[in-house]
Coordinates of C-alpha atoms and ligand atoms in Angstrom, one line a residue:
Chain A
M1 CA 135.6 97.2 79.5
N2 CA 132.5 99.1 78.2
A3 CA 130.3 97.1 80.7
V4 CA 132.2 97.9 83.5
L5 CA 132.3 101.5 82.9
G6 CA 128.5 101.6 82.2
A7 CA 128.2 99.9 85.6
L8 CA 130.5 102.4 87.2
A9 CA 128.4 105.1 85.8
D10 CA 125.0 103.6 86.9
G11 CA 126.9 103.0 90.2
S12 CA 127.7 106.4 90.7
V13 CA 124.2 107.5 90.3
V14 CA 123.2 105.3 93.0
A15 CA 126.0 106.4 95.1
K16 CA 124.6 110.0 94.7
R17 CA 121.1 109.0 95.8
N18 CA 122.8 107.3 98.9
L19 CA 124.7 110.4 99.9
I20 CA 121.5 112.6 99.4
H21 CA 120.1 110.3 102.1
I22 CA 122.5 111.2 104.6
K23 CA 122.4 114.9 104.0
R24 CA 118.5 114.6 104.3
V25 CA 118.2 112.2 107.1
P26 CA 122.0 112.6 109.1
D27 CA 120.4 110.7 111.7
L28 CA 122.0 107.5 110.8
L29 CA 125.5 109.1 110.2
I30 CA 124.9 110.9 113.7
G31 CA 124.3 107.4 114.9
T32 CA 127.3 106.0 113.8
L33 CA 129.5 109.1 114.9
I34 CA 128.5 109.9 118.2
S35 CA 128.6 106.5 119.6
P36 CA 132.0 105.8 118.9
I37 CA 133.0 109.4 120.0
M38 CA 131.0 108.1 123.4
F39 CA 132.9 104.7 123.3
I40 CA 136.3 106.5 123.2
L41 CA 135.6 108.6 126.2
L42 CA 133.8 106.1 128.0
F43 CA 136.5 103.5 127.2
A44 CA 139.4 106.1 127.3
Y45 CA 138.5 107.3 131.1
V46 CA 136.1 104.5 132.7
F47 CA 138.1 101.6 131.8
G48 CA 141.5 103.3 130.9
S49 CA 141.8 104.2 134.9
A50 CA 141.5 100.2 135.4
I51 CA 143.7 99.3 132.4
P52 CA 146.8 99.1 133.0
A53 CA 148.9 100.3 130.3
P54 CA 149.0 97.6 127.4
D55 CA 152.3 96.7 126.0
G56 CA 153.6 99.8 127.7
V57 CA 151.7 102.0 125.9
N58 CA 149.2 104.7 127.3
Y59 CA 145.8 102.9 127.2
R60 CA 143.9 105.8 125.5
E61 CA 146.4 106.0 122.7
W62 CA 146.0 102.2 122.5
L63 CA 142.6 101.8 122.3
V64 CA 141.6 104.5 119.7
P65 CA 142.4 102.5 116.4
G66 CA 140.5 99.6 118.0
I67 CA 137.6 102.0 117.8
F68 CA 138.3 102.9 114.5
A69 CA 138.1 99.4 113.5
Q70 CA 135.0 98.8 115.1
T71 CA 133.2 102.1 113.9
V72 CA 134.2 101.3 110.5
I73 CA 132.9 97.7 110.4
F74 CA 129.8 98.9 112.0
G75 CA 129.7 101.8 109.1
G76 CA 129.8 99.0 106.5
T77 CA 126.5 97.6 108.1
I78 CA 124.9 100.7 106.5
T79 CA 124.7 99.1 103.0
G80 CA 122.9 96.0 104.1
M81 CA 120.4 98.2 106.1
G82 CA 120.0 100.1 103.3
L83 CA 119.3 97.8 101.0
A84 CA 116.9 95.7 103.8
T85 CA 114.9 99.2 103.3
D86 CA 115.1 99.7 99.6
M87 CA 113.4 95.8 99.3
Q88 CA 110.6 96.3 102.0
K89 CA 109.8 99.5 100.1
G90 CA 109.8 98.0 96.9
I91 CA 112.3 100.4 95.2
I92 CA 114.9 97.4 94.0
D93 CA 111.9 96.4 92.1
R94 CA 111.9 99.8 90.3
F95 CA 115.9 99.6 90.0
R96 CA 115.8 96.0 88.4
S97 CA 112.9 97.1 86.1
L98 CA 115.5 99.4 84.6
P99 CA 117.9 98.9 81.9
M100 CA 120.6 99.7 84.2
A101 CA 123.9 97.7 84.6
Q102 CA 122.9 94.8 87.1
P103 CA 125.3 95.3 90.0
A104 CA 125.0 99.1 90.1
V105 CA 123.0 99.3 92.9
L106 CA 125.3 97.2 95.2
I107 CA 128.3 99.0 93.6
G108 CA 126.6 102.4 94.6
R109 CA 125.9 101.1 98.0
T110 CA 129.2 99.9 98.9
S111 CA 130.9 102.7 97.6
S112 CA 129.1 105.2 99.3
D113 CA 129.8 103.4 102.7
V114 CA 133.3 104.3 102.1
V115 CA 132.5 107.9 101.8
T116 CA 130.6 107.5 105.0
N117 CA 133.5 105.9 106.5
I118 CA 136.2 108.5 105.7
L119 CA 134.1 110.8 107.0
T120 CA 133.7 109.0 110.4
I121 CA 137.3 108.1 110.5
A122 CA 138.0 112.0 110.1
I123 CA 135.9 113.0 113.3
M124 CA 137.1 110.0 115.2
A125 CA 140.7 110.9 114.5
A126 CA 139.8 114.3 115.7
T127 CA 138.1 113.0 118.9
G128 CA 141.3 110.4 119.1
L129 CA 143.8 113.4 119.1
A130 CA 141.7 115.3 121.8
V131 CA 142.1 112.4 124.1
G132 CA 145.9 112.0 123.7
W133 CA 146.0 109.3 120.6
R134 CA 149.2 110.1 118.2
I135 CA 150.4 108.8 114.6
R136 CA 154.1 108.2 115.8
T137 CA 154.7 106.6 111.9
S138 CA 155.4 108.1 108.8
I139 CA 153.0 109.3 106.5
P140 CA 152.7 106.5 104.3
E141 CA 152.3 103.8 107.0
A142 CA 149.4 106.2 108.4
V143 CA 148.2 106.0 105.1
L144 CA 148.4 102.4 104.9
G145 CA 146.6 102.2 108.1
F146 CA 143.7 104.2 107.1
A147 CA 143.4 102.2 103.8
L148 CA 143.4 99.1 105.3
L149 CA 140.4 100.2 107.7
L150 CA 138.8 101.0 104.6
L151 CA 139.2 98.2 102.7
F152 CA 138.2 95.8 105.6
A153 CA 134.7 97.9 106.2
Y154 CA 134.7 98.0 102.5
A155 CA 134.2 94.0 102.4
V156 CA 132.0 93.8 105.2
S157 CA 129.5 96.0 103.1
W158 CA 129.4 93.5 100.5
A159 CA 128.6 90.9 103.1
M160 CA 126.2 93.2 104.8
A161 CA 124.7 93.7 101.3
Y162 CA 123.8 90.0 100.9
I163 CA 122.4 89.7 104.5
G164 CA 120.3 93.0 103.6
L165 CA 118.7 91.4 100.4
L166 CA 118.0 87.9 102.3
V167 CA 116.5 89.4 105.1
R168 CA 114.5 91.9 103.5
T169 CA 113.2 94.3 106.2
P170 CA 115.5 96.8 108.6
E171 CA 114.3 95.4 111.5
A172 CA 115.4 91.9 110.9
F173 CA 118.9 93.2 109.7
Q174 CA 119.3 95.2 112.6
S175 CA 118.6 92.7 115.3
L176 CA 120.9 90.1 112.9
T177 CA 124.1 92.4 113.0
F178 CA 123.2 93.3 116.5
L179 CA 123.8 90.1 117.4
T180 CA 126.8 89.4 115.4
V181 CA 128.8 92.1 114.9
F182 CA 128.7 93.2 118.4
P183 CA 130.3 89.9 119.6
V184 CA 132.8 89.7 116.7
T185 CA 134.3 93.4 117.4
F186 CA 134.3 92.6 121.1
I187 CA 135.8 89.1 121.0
A188 CA 139.2 90.6 119.8
N189 CA 141.7 92.9 120.9
T190 CA 139.8 96.0 120.4
F191 CA 139.2 97.3 124.1
V192 CA 141.3 94.9 125.9
P193 CA 144.5 93.0 125.7
I194 CA 143.5 89.3 124.7
D195 CA 146.4 88.0 126.7
N196 CA 144.3 87.1 129.7
F197 CA 141.2 85.9 127.6
P198 CA 140.4 82.2 128.7
T199 CA 141.7 79.6 126.2
V200 CA 139.0 79.5 123.8
L201 CA 138.2 82.9 123.7
K202 CA 141.8 83.4 123.1
V203 CA 142.0 81.4 120.0
V204 CA 138.7 82.8 118.7
A205 CA 140.0 86.4 119.5
D206 CA 143.6 85.6 117.9
W207 CA 142.2 84.4 114.9
N208 CA 139.6 86.9 114.2
P209 CA 140.3 89.1 111.8
V210 CA 139.3 92.2 113.8
S211 CA 142.2 91.3 116.0
S212 CA 144.4 91.1 113.0
L213 CA 142.8 94.4 111.7
V214 CA 143.2 96.4 115.3
L215 CA 147.0 95.3 115.3
A216 CA 148.1 96.1 112.0
T217 CA 146.4 99.7 112.1
R218 CA 148.0 100.0 115.8
E219 CA 151.7 99.2 114.4
L220 CA 150.9 101.5 111.2
F221 CA 150.0 104.5 113.4
G222 CA 152.8 103.7 116.1
N223 CA 150.2 102.9 119.2
V224 CA 152.6 100.3 120.2
G225 CA 155.1 99.9 122.9
P226 CA 158.9 99.8 122.3
A227 CA 159.8 96.5 120.7
G228 CA 161.5 95.1 124.1
L229 CA 158.2 95.7 125.8
V230 CA 156.0 94.3 123.7
R231 CA 155.0 90.5 124.3
A232 CA 155.4 88.7 120.6
P233 CA 152.1 87.1 119.5
E234 CA 151.8 83.2 119.2
A235 CA 149.3 83.0 116.6
W236 CA 150.4 83.4 113.0
S237 CA 147.7 85.6 112.3
L238 CA 148.9 88.4 114.7
Q239 CA 152.8 88.1 113.5
H240 CA 151.6 88.9 110.2
P241 CA 148.5 91.5 110.7
V242 CA 148.3 93.0 107.4
A243 CA 148.8 90.0 105.7
Y244 CA 146.4 87.8 107.2
T245 CA 143.8 91.0 107.1
L246 CA 144.0 91.1 103.6
I247 CA 143.4 87.3 103.1
W248 CA 140.4 87.9 104.6
V249 CA 139.0 91.1 102.7
A250 CA 140.2 88.9 99.4
L251 CA 138.0 86.0 100.9
I252 CA 135.1 87.5 101.9
L253 CA 135.0 89.7 98.6
L254 CA 135.5 86.6 96.6
V255 CA 132.4 85.0 98.9
F256 CA 130.0 88.0 98.8
V257 CA 130.2 89.8 95.9
P258 CA 129.5 87.0 93.7
V259 CA 126.5 85.8 96.4
A260 CA 125.5 89.2 96.9
S261 CA 125.1 89.8 93.2
R262 CA 122.9 86.7 92.5
Q263 CA 120.8 87.2 95.2
Y264 CA 120.1 90.8 93.9
K265 CA 119.3 89.3 90.6
R266 CA 116.9 87.1 92.2
A267 CA 115.7 89.9 94.7
T268 CA 112.0 90.4 94.9
S269 CA 110.4 92.8 97.7
R270 CA 107.4 90.9 99.3
Chain B
M1 CA 103.6 79.1 85.2
K2 CA 105.1 80.4 88.9
R3 CA 105.4 78.3 91.8
Y4 CA 106.0 79.6 95.3
G5 CA 106.8 76.3 97.2
K6 CA 103.4 74.5 97.1
V7 CA 101.6 77.5 96.1
T8 CA 101.1 78.0 92.2
A9 CA 101.0 81.4 91.6
L10 CA 100.6 81.2 88.2
A11 CA 99.0 78.1 86.3
G12 CA 97.7 79.3 82.8
V13 CA 98.0 82.5 81.6
D14 CA 98.3 82.9 77.7
L15 CA 97.9 86.5 76.5
V16 CA 98.6 88.7 73.6
V17 CA 98.2 92.5 73.5
P18 CA 98.1 94.3 70.4
Q19 CA 100.3 97.4 70.0
G20 CA 98.6 100.4 71.1
T21 CA 96.0 98.6 73.0
V22 CA 95.5 98.3 76.7
L23 CA 94.8 95.0 78.3
S24 CA 93.1 95.2 81.8
L25 CA 94.1 92.3 84.5
L26 CA 91.1 91.9 86.7
G27 CA 91.4 89.8 89.6
P28 CA 91.1 89.5 93.4
N29 CA 94.0 89.7 95.7
G30 CA 96.2 86.9 95.4
A31 CA 94.7 86.2 91.9
G32 CA 98.5 86.3 90.6
K33 CA 97.9 89.7 88.6
T34 CA 101.6 91.2 90.4
T35 CA 103.1 87.5 89.7
T36 CA 102.2 88.2 85.5
V37 CA 103.7 91.7 86.1
R38 CA 106.6 90.6 87.6
I39 CA 107.8 88.3 84.8
L40 CA 106.7 90.2 82.1
T41 CA 108.9 93.0 83.4
T42 CA 111.8 90.7 84.1
L43 CA 111.5 90.6 88.1
L44 CA 110.9 87.0 88.1
E45 CA 111.3 83.9 85.9
P46 CA 108.7 81.8 85.5
D47 CA 109.1 78.2 86.2
E48 CA 107.3 77.5 82.7
G49 CA 106.1 78.7 79.5
S50 CA 107.5 82.1 77.9
A51 CA 106.8 85.7 77.1
T52 CA 107.7 88.3 74.3
V53 CA 107.5 92.0 75.2
A54 CA 107.5 94.1 72.3
G55 CA 108.9 91.6 70.3
V56 CA 111.8 91.1 72.8
D57 CA 111.9 87.7 74.8
V58 CA 111.8 88.4 78.4
L59 CA 113.9 85.2 79.5
R60 CA 116.7 85.8 77.1
E61 CA 117.0 89.2 76.7
P62 CA 116.0 90.8 80.0
R63 CA 118.2 94.1 79.2
Q64 CA 116.8 94.4 76.0
V65 CA 113.2 94.2 77.4
R66 CA 113.8 96.4 80.6
R67 CA 114.9 99.2 77.5
R68 CA 111.2 99.0 76.2
I69 CA 109.0 99.1 79.2
G70 CA 108.3 101.5 82.4
L71 CA 106.8 99.9 85.3
S72 CA 104.6 101.0 88.4
G73 CA 104.6 98.7 91.0
Q74 CA 101.9 97.6 93.5
Y75 CA 103.4 99.8 95.8
A76 CA 104.7 103.2 95.2
A77 CA 108.5 102.5 94.7
V78 CA 109.4 106.3 95.7
D79 CA 112.3 107.1 97.5
E80 CA 111.0 109.2 100.1
H81 CA 113.9 111.2 101.2
L82 CA 114.5 112.2 97.7
T83 CA 112.6 115.4 96.4
G84 CA 110.2 114.4 93.3
F85 CA 112.7 115.8 90.8
E86 CA 115.6 113.9 92.0
N87 CA 113.4 110.5 91.8
L88 CA 112.8 111.2 88.4
D89 CA 116.3 112.8 87.2
M90 CA 117.7 109.4 88.9
V91 CA 115.2 107.3 86.9
G92 CA 116.4 109.1 83.8
R93 CA 120.0 108.8 84.7
L94 CA 119.5 105.3 85.1
Y95 CA 117.9 104.9 81.7
H96 CA 120.9 106.6 80.4
L97 CA 118.8 109.6 78.7
G98 CA 121.8 111.4 79.8
R99 CA 122.4 114.3 82.2
R100 CA 120.3 117.2 80.4
R101 CA 117.8 115.2 79.0
S102 CA 117.0 113.6 82.4
R103 CA 116.7 117.0 84.2
E104 CA 114.2 118.5 81.4
R105 CA 112.3 115.1 81.3
A106 CA 111.9 115.2 85.1
R107 CA 110.6 118.8 85.2
E108 CA 108.3 117.9 82.2
L109 CA 106.4 115.1 84.3
L110 CA 106.2 117.1 87.6
E111 CA 104.0 119.5 85.3
L112 CA 102.2 116.8 83.6
F113 CA 101.3 115.3 86.9
R114 CA 100.9 118.5 88.6
L115 CA 103.8 118.1 91.0
T116 CA 105.5 121.1 90.0
E117 CA 105.2 123.0 93.1
A118 CA 105.8 120.1 95.1
G119 CA 108.6 118.8 93.0
D120 CA 111.4 120.3 95.1
R121 CA 110.1 119.1 98.1
P122 CA 111.3 115.5 99.4
A123 CA 108.7 113.1 99.1
K124 CA 108.0 111.7 102.2
T125 CA 106.0 114.8 102.7
Y126 CA 103.7 113.8 99.7
S127 CA 100.1 112.7 100.1
G128 CA 99.2 108.6 98.8
G129 CA 97.8 110.2 95.7
M130 CA 100.9 112.6 95.0
R131 CA 103.2 110.0 95.8
R132 CA 101.4 107.2 93.3
R133 CA 101.4 110.2 90.7
L134 CA 105.2 110.4 91.2
D135 CA 105.7 106.5 91.0
L136 CA 103.8 106.5 87.6
A137 CA 105.5 109.9 86.4
G138 CA 108.9 107.1 86.9
A139 CA 107.6 104.4 84.7
L140 CA 107.1 107.6 81.8
V141 CA 110.4 108.7 82.1
A142 CA 111.8 107.1 78.9
E143 CA 108.4 107.4 77.3
P144 CA 108.4 103.5 76.9
P145 CA 106.4 102.0 74.2
V146 CA 104.8 99.3 76.8
L147 CA 103.7 100.1 79.9
F148 CA 103.1 97.8 83.2
L149 CA 101.1 99.5 85.9
D150 CA 100.0 97.2 88.8
E151 CA 97.0 98.4 90.5
P152 CA 97.7 102.1 90.1
T153 CA 94.7 103.4 92.2
T154 CA 94.3 100.5 94.8
G155 CA 94.6 102.7 98.2
L156 CA 93.8 105.9 96.8
D157 CA 90.7 108.3 98.0
P158 CA 87.7 108.7 95.4
R159 CA 89.2 111.9 94.1
S160 CA 92.7 110.7 93.8
R161 CA 91.1 107.9 92.0
M162 CA 89.3 109.9 89.3
D163 CA 92.4 111.8 89.2
M164 CA 94.6 109.0 88.2
W165 CA 92.0 107.8 85.6
D166 CA 91.9 111.2 84.0
L167 CA 95.8 111.0 83.7
L168 CA 95.6 107.3 82.9
S169 CA 93.0 107.9 79.7
Q170 CA 95.1 111.0 78.5
M171 CA 98.3 108.6 78.3
V172 CA 96.4 105.8 76.6
R173 CA 95.4 108.1 73.9
G174 CA 99.1 108.4 73.4
G175 CA 98.8 105.0 71.5
T176 CA 101.0 103.1 74.7
T177 CA 100.4 99.8 74.8
L178 CA 99.4 99.2 78.5
L179 CA 98.9 96.5 80.7
L180 CA 97.2 97.5 83.8
T181 CA 96.1 95.3 86.5
T182 CA 93.0 96.1 88.9
Q183 CA 90.5 94.9 91.5
Y184 CA 88.0 97.2 89.8
L185 CA 85.9 96.5 87.3
E186 CA 84.8 100.0 87.0
E187 CA 88.5 100.8 86.4
A188 CA 89.3 98.0 84.0
E189 CA 86.1 99.3 82.0
R190 CA 87.2 102.9 81.5
L191 CA 90.9 102.2 80.8
A192 CA 91.0 98.9 78.8
D193 CA 90.0 98.1 75.6
D194 CA 90.2 94.5 76.5
I195 CA 89.7 92.6 80.1
A196 CA 91.4 89.4 81.1
V197 CA 89.6 88.0 84.1
I198 CA 92.0 86.0 86.4
D199 CA 91.6 83.7 89.2
H200 CA 94.0 81.2 91.2
G201 CA 96.5 82.1 88.6
R202 CA 94.6 81.2 85.2
V203 CA 92.8 83.6 83.1
I204 CA 88.9 82.6 83.4
A205 CA 87.6 84.8 80.9
R206 CA 88.5 87.3 78.3
G207 CA 86.3 90.1 76.6
T208 CA 85.7 93.8 76.6
A209 CA 83.8 95.1 79.8
D210 CA 80.6 95.0 77.7
Q211 CA 80.9 91.3 76.9
L212 CA 81.6 90.4 80.2
K213 CA 78.8 92.5 81.9
D214 CA 76.4 90.9 79.6
Q215 CA 77.8 87.4 80.5
V216 CA 77.1 88.8 84.5
G217 CA 73.9 90.3 83.2
G218 CA 74.5 94.1 83.1
E219 CA 73.4 96.7 85.5
R220 CA 69.8 96.7 87.3
I221 CA 67.7 98.7 89.3
E222 CA 66.7 97.0 92.7
V223 CA 64.0 98.4 95.1
V224 CA 61.9 97.7 97.8
V225 CA 58.8 98.7 98.1
T226 CA 56.9 99.5 101.3
E227 CA 53.5 97.5 101.3
D228 CA 53.2 94.2 99.8
A229 CA 50.3 95.5 98.2
G230 CA 52.9 97.8 96.1
V231 CA 54.7 94.9 94.7
E232 CA 52.6 93.9 91.6
A233 CA 52.3 97.9 90.3
A234 CA 56.0 98.4 91.1
R235 CA 56.8 95.1 88.8
A236 CA 54.6 96.6 85.9
A237 CA 56.3 100.0 86.4
L238 CA 59.6 98.5 86.3
Q239 CA 59.0 96.2 83.6
A240 CA 58.2 99.0 81.1
I241 CA 61.8 100.0 81.3
A242 CA 63.5 97.1 81.6
V243 CA 65.4 95.2 79.2
G244 CA 64.6 91.7 80.5
E245 CA 62.2 89.9 82.9
V246 CA 62.1 92.0 86.5
V247 CA 63.0 89.6 89.3
V248 CA 60.8 89.3 92.4
E249 CA 61.3 88.5 96.1
R250 CA 57.8 88.8 97.6
H251 CA 58.9 88.0 101.5
S252 CA 61.5 91.1 101.3
R253 CA 59.5 93.0 98.9
R254 CA 62.3 93.3 96.5
L255 CA 62.4 93.7 92.5
V256 CA 65.2 93.4 90.3
A257 CA 65.1 95.2 87.0
P258 CA 67.6 94.6 84.6
V259 CA 68.2 97.8 82.6
S260 CA 70.7 99.6 80.2
G261 CA 70.8 103.2 80.5
G262 CA 72.3 104.1 83.9
A263 CA 71.2 106.7 86.0
A264 CA 68.5 108.2 83.5
C265 CA 67.0 104.7 84.1
L266 CA 66.8 105.3 87.5
V267 CA 65.2 108.5 87.2
E268 CA 62.5 107.3 85.0
A269 CA 62.0 104.1 87.3
L270 CA 61.2 106.7 90.2
R271 CA 59.2 108.9 88.0
R272 CA 57.1 105.8 87.1
L273 CA 56.7 104.1 90.5
D274 CA 55.9 107.9 91.7
S275 CA 53.0 108.0 89.6
A276 CA 51.7 104.6 90.2
G277 CA 51.5 105.3 93.9
V278 CA 54.2 103.0 95.3
G279 CA 56.2 103.5 98.3
I280 CA 59.7 103.2 98.4
L281 CA 61.7 102.1 100.9
D282 CA 64.8 101.6 98.9
A283 CA 65.9 102.2 95.6
G284 CA 69.3 102.1 93.5
L285 CA 71.3 101.4 90.4
R286 CA 73.3 98.5 90.4
R287 CA 76.3 97.9 88.5
P288 CA 78.0 94.8 88.1
T289 CA 80.9 94.5 90.3
M290 CA 84.0 92.5 89.9
D291 CA 82.2 90.4 92.8
D292 CA 79.3 90.0 90.3
V293 CA 81.7 89.0 87.5
F294 CA 83.1 86.1 89.9
L295 CA 80.1 84.9 91.2
S296 CA 79.1 84.3 87.6
L297 CA 82.2 83.0 86.0
T298 CA 82.9 80.9 89.1
G299 CA 80.1 80.3 91.4
R300 CA 81.5 81.9 94.0
P301 CA 82.6 84.8 95.6
A302 CA 86.0 86.5 94.9
E303 CA 87.6 86.1 98.3
E304 CA 90.9 86.8 99.1
D305 CA 93.1 84.1 99.0
V306 CA 96.1 83.9 101.0
E307 CA 97.1 80.0 100.8
G308 CA 96.6 79.9 97.0
G309 CA 93.3 78.1 97.3
Q310 CA 93.7 74.7 98.1
G311 CA 90.7 72.7 98.0
S312 CA 88.7 75.6 96.0
P313 CA 87.0 75.1 92.8
G314 CA 89.2 76.8 90.8
A315 CA 92.4 75.4 92.4
V316 CA 95.3 74.6 90.9
P317 CA 96.7 71.0 91.2
G318 CA 96.1 68.5 88.6
G319 CA 95.7 71.6 85.9
P320 CA 96.0 71.1 82.2
P321 CA 99.7 71.2 81.3
A322 CA 100.9 74.7 81.4
Q323 CA 102.9 75.7 78.5
R324 CA 101.8 79.4 78.5
R325 CA 103.0 82.3 76.0
I326 CA 102.5 85.8 76.9
D327 CA 103.1 88.3 73.9
L328 CA 102.8 91.9 74.9
D329 CA 104.0 93.5 71.4
Q330 CA 104.0 97.2 70.3
D331 CA 105.1 96.0 66.8
A332 CA 101.7 94.4 65.2
S333 CA 103.8 93.3 62.2
T334 CA 105.8 90.7 64.6
G335 CA 103.8 90.8 67.3
M336 CA 100.7 89.3 66.4
R337 CA 101.2 85.5 66.3
R338 CA 97.5 84.1 66.0
Ligands
ADP1 N1 107.0 85.7 97.4 C1 106.0 84.7 97.7 N2 106.2 83.8 98.1 C2 105.1 82.7 98.0 N3 104.2 83.0 97.8 C3 103.8 84.1 96.7 C4 104.8 85.2 96.8 N4 104.3 86.0 95.9 C5 103.0 85.9 95.6 N5 102.8 84.8 96.2 C6 101.2 83.7 96.3 O1 101.0 83.8 94.6 C7 99.7 83.9 94.6 C8 99.6 85.2 93.4 O2 99.9 86.3 94.3 P1 99.8 87.8 93.2 O3 100.3 87.7 92.3 O4 100.7 88.8 94.4 O5 98.3 88.3 93.4 P2 97.6 89.4 93.2 O6 98.9 90.3 92.7 O7 96.8 89.4 91.9 O8 96.9 89.9 94.2 C9 99.1 84.4 96.1 O9 98.7 83.1 96.3 C10 99.9 84.8 96.7 O10 100.2 84.5 98.4
MG2 MG1 99.1 92.2 93.4

């Protein structure tokens, strides 16, 4: 128990450092904020005019949860970016030579991502409200929706931590995540309904946890059409989107918390 | 012993550093200095061999070792976005000094390293020398009994280097056990009690600066005279102050005289040459550099060695079995095992 408390205390020291970064170098946060705002506006007004109301919902309202999901997933990459930078600058060596709890750097990093993501969601929610997005359910359901987004992003942070430690440079990390995270968030029900996807792509999209996350939040916020109008999904993953998303969260954490921690222990810059 | 794939970074490093002394690890790029420091500071596990620091086994109790050491790596590990104060405060908290003590200590160190004024500015506004000082301050936060500094002055301009030397000699007088790596013989000489010369992952010589220099031939005066006729007179003049045979290269009219006594000798030599009426094209005092040390120890210049030196005389394959031990001990009673 003492070890856990120690790790949390050290983790909070590291998290504080990362939050100072965000204050001093707001570019990163502004980047993660501006693009979703731009996405909301572009998709809402450019595609929105061409895409018929999916499941009988106003497209703009339907879209916002998808952008929430994409944005918090990108928010989870800040950890990897930061660790790759720390590797390159040799700061990880300094941390590793200190008598701090070993996983503290990873705990601190991943939890400061949660803080950034809360901030991002707040700003996106405001933008969403401005273009017509509404929460049409109860407060507990809405809270659950936000919690699910944050939880999924938290798991992504751990996966990104591993990748960041592995590639060691922010440039390599950036191109790698661009090549993976973008397709993963696009081949899903994030921006357009998947019913008309070509077969292979539809299977991928059906079982893509991003789809289940987006659908779950849509349902929890009430951004889906009335029961009669919504076509029932065939895939189990989309029939039980909350459960399926949680399974993925558990899987990602079970795999990446240990491998990222192991990679950290062996990490040496250059 | 440490291997990276085919490259053997460390093959035979066997060192004991008594408490309160300074050992300098001297070697060219790629010699294995950083690898040695990383193993001793628990950042890297050796493939073979063992090491103790302050009486604690590096492999068995890494966390106990980390409590007792301070490290300033080859590249300043300073967080650019934090201020100098925040950098040191964070390190203090991670050494578990507590909130109040961490702050106090951060201010003390900023003062000691002449960073008080810059202390509340983000470190990215610092010069190279200031960053280095901040990094070094980070190593001292917990007043560790054993300190590791990996090339603390590489990349600094001459003035900052002098500054750093002054700081380091102050620190050393405080009784810290220090392992310092460097590529400069002069630096090792100034700061260390003892020098271990390392090349291709192997300690190839060990001794005080004087002992090493004697091996190399110490300092010497080199003179180039203007006319062939002056060579003999110059030889006589130089021989009077030389501590060994004066070597003459007739075709280039160059004379080399081993001396001891530094600049005063040079002044004396010039005076004598002048009164002997010898015309001088060039004259200078030459101290042995690391290149000279290497030349005399290995018979080849200290070249940068990217591939781990397969094929060169000091290369490792087929070397003796490496069951090596390193003891870095602050407690002489338990530490000196031989
Ligand atoms: N991470 C690494 N991967 C592969 N080779 C390495 C690595 N680190 C060091 N080496 C090799 O090990 C040898 C010793 O390196 P190092 O200890 O950094 O030398 P020094 O600090 O004396 O310049 C060099 O040949 C270097 O190329
Ligand atoms: Mg080095």
